[in-house]
PDB file of C-alpha atoms in Angstrom:
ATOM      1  CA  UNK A   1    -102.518 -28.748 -96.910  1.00  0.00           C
ATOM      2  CA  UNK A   2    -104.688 -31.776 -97.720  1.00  0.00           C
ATOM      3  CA  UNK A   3    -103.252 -35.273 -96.915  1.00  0.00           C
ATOM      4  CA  UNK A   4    -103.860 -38.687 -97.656  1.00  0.00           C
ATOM      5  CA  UNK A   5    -102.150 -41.799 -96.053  1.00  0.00           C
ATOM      6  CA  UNK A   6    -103.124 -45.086 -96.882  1.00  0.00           C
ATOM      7  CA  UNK A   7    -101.922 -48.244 -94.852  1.00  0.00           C
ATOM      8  CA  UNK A   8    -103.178 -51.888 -94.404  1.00  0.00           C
ATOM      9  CA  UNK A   9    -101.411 -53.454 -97.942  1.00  0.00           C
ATOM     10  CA  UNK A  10     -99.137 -56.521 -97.639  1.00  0.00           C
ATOM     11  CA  UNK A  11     -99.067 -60.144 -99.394  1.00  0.00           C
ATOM     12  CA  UNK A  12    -101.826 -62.101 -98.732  1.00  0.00           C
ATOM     13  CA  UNK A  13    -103.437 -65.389-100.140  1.00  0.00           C
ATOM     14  CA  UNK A  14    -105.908 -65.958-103.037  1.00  0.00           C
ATOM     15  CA  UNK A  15    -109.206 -66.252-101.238  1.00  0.00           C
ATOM     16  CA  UNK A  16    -108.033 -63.948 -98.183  1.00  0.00           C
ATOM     17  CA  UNK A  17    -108.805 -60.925 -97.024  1.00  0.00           C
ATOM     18  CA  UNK A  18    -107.103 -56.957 -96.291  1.00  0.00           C
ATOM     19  CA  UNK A  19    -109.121 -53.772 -95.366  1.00  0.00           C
ATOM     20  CA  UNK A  20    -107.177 -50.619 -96.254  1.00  0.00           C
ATOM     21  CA  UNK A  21    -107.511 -47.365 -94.561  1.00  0.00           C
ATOM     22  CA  UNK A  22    -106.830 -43.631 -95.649  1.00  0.00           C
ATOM     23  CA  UNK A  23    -106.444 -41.096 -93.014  1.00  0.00           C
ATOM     24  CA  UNK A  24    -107.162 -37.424 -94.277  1.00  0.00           C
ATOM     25  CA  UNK A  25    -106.056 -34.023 -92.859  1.00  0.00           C
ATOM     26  CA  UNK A  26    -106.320 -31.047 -93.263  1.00  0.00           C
ATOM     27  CA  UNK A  27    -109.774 -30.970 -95.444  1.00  0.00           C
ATOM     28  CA  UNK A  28    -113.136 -30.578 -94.434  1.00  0.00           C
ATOM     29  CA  UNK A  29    -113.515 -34.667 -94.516  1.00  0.00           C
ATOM     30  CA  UNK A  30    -117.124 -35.058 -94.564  1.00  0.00           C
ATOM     31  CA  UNK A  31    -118.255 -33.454 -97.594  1.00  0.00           C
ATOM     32  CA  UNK A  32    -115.843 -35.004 -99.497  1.00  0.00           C
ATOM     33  CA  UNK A  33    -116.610 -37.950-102.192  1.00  0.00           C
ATOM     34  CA  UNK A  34    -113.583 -40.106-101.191  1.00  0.00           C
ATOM     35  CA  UNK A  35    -112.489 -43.251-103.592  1.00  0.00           C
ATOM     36  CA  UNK A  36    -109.894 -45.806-103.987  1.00  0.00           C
ATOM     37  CA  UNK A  37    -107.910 -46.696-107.379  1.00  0.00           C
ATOM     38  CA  UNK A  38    -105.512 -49.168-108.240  1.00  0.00           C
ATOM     39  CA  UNK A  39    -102.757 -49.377-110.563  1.00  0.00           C
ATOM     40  CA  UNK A  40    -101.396 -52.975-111.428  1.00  0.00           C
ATOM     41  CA  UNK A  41     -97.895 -53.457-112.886  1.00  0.00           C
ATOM     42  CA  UNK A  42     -97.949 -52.682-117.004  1.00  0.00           C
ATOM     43  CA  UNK A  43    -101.961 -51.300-116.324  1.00  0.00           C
ATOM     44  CA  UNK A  44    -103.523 -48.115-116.296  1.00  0.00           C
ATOM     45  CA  UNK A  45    -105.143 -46.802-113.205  1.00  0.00           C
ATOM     46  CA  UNK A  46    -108.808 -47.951-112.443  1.00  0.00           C
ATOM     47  CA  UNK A  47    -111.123 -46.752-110.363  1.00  0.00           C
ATOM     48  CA  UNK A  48    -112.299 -49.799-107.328  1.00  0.00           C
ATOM     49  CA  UNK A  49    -114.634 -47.729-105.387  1.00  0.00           C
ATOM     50  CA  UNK A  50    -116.224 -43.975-104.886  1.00  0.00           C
ATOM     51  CA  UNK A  51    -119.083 -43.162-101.398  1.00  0.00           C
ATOM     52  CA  UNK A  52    -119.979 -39.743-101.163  1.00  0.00           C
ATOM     53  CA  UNK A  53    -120.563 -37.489 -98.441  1.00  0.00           C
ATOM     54  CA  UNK A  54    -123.799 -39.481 -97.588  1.00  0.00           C
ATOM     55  CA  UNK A  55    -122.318 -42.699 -97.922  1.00  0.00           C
ATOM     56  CA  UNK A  56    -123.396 -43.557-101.268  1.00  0.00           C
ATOM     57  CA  UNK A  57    -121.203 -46.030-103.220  1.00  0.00           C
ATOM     58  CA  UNK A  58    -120.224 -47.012-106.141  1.00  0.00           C
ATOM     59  CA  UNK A  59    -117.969 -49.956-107.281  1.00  0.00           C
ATOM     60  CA  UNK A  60    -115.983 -51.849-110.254  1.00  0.00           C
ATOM     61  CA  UNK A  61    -117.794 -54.803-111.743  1.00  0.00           C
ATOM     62  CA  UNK A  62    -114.872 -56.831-110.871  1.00  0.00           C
ATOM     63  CA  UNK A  63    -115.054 -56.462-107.038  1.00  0.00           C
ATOM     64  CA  UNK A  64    -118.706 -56.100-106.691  1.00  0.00           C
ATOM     65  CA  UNK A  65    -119.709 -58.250-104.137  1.00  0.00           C
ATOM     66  CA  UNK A  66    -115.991 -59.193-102.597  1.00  0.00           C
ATOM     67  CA  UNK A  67    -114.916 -55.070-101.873  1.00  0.00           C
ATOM     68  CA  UNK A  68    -117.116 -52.761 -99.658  1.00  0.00           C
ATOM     69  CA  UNK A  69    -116.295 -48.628 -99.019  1.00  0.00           C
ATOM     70  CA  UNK A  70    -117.178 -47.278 -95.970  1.00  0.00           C
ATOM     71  CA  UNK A  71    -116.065 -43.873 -94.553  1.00  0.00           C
ATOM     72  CA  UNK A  72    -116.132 -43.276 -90.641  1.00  0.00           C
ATOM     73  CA  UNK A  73    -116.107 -39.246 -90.894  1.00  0.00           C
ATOM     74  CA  UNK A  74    -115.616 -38.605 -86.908  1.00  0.00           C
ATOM     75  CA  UNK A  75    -112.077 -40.181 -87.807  1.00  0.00           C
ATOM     76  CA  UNK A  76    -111.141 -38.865 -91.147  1.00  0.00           C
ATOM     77  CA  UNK A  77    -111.062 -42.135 -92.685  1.00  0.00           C
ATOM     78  CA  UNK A  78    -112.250 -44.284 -95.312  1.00  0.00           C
ATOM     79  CA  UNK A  79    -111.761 -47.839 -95.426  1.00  0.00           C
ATOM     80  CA  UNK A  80    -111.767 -50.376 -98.754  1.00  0.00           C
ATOM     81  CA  UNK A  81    -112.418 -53.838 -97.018  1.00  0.00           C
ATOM     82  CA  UNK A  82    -111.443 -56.740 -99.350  1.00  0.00           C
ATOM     83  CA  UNK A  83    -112.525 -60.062 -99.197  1.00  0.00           C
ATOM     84  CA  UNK A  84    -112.186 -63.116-101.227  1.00  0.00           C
ATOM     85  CA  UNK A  85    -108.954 -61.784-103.160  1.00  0.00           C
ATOM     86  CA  UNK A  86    -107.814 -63.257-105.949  1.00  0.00           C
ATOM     87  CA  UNK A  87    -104.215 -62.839-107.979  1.00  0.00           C
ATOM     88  CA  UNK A  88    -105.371 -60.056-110.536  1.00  0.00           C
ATOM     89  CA  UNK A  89    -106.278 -57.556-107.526  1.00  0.00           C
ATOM     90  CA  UNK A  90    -102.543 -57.248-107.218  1.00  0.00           C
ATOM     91  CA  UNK A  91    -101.811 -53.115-107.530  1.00  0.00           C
ATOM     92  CA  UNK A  92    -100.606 -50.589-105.816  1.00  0.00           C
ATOM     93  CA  UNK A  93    -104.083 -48.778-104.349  1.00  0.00           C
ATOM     94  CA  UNK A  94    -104.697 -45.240-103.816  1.00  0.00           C
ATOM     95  CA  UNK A  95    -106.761 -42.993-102.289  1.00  0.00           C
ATOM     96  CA  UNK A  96    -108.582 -40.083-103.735  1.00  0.00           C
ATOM     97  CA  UNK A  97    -110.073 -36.849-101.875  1.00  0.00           C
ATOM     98  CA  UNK A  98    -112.474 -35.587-105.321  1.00  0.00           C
ATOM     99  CA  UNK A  99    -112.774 -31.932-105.579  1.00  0.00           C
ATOM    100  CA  UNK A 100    -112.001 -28.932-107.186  1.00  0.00           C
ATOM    101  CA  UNK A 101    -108.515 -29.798-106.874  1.00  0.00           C
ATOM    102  CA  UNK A 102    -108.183 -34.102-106.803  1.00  0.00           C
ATOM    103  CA  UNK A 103    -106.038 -35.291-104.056  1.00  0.00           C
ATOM    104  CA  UNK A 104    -104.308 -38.454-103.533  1.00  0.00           C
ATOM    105  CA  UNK A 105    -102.376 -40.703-101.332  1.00  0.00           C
ATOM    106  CA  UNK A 106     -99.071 -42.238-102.306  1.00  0.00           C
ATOM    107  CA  UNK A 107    -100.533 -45.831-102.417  1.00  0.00           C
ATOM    108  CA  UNK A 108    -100.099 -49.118-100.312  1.00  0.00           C
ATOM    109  CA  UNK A 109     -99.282 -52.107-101.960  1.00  0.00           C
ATOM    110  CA  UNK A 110    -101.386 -55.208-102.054  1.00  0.00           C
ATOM    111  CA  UNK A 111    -100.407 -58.639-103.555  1.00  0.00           C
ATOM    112  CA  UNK A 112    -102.349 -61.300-104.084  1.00  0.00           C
ATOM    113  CA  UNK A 113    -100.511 -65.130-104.408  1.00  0.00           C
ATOM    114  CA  UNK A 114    -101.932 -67.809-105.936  1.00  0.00           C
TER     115      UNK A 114
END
């Protein structure tokens, strides 16, 4: 059974940073194109950032150049490091496992104060 468990959220100052990680199991990790969402209160869900199996990336025009993917596939994880936060990146992020069958992670929590 695929799982997804994301940590590294919490409260954090405009202008700081937080790098989230999402540990899979129990999929064949490095084939997979892995992203993270977001969701913020009242909004619907929005895609932050996709890399594919051979690292290629993709991001949201509002966090290009303050979010980078990466994906360390010896340790089943992907990582969304964000710098330079500001209030309106304040969701709940996910992770996503794309395949035939989409997986995700229940979300961590990041808030940004002014």
């Amino acid at each position: 059974q695929v799982q997804l468990v994301e940590s590294g959220g919490g409260l954090v100052q405009a202008g700081g940073s937080l790098r989230l990680s999402c540990l899979a199991s129990g999929t064949i990790f490095s084939i997979a194109t892995m992203g993270w969402y977001r969701q913020a209160p009242g909004k619907q869900r929005e895609v932050v950032a996709t890399i594919s199996s051979g690292g290629s990336t993709n991001y949201a025009d509002s966090v290009k150049g303050r979010f980078t993917i990466t994906r360390d596939n010896a340790k089943n994880t992907v990582y969304l490091q964000m710098n330079s936060l500001k209030p309106e990146d304040t969701a709940v992020y996910s992770c996503k496992r794309f395949g035939a069958r989409d997986y995700w992670g229940q979300g961590t929590q990041v808030t940004v104060s002014s």
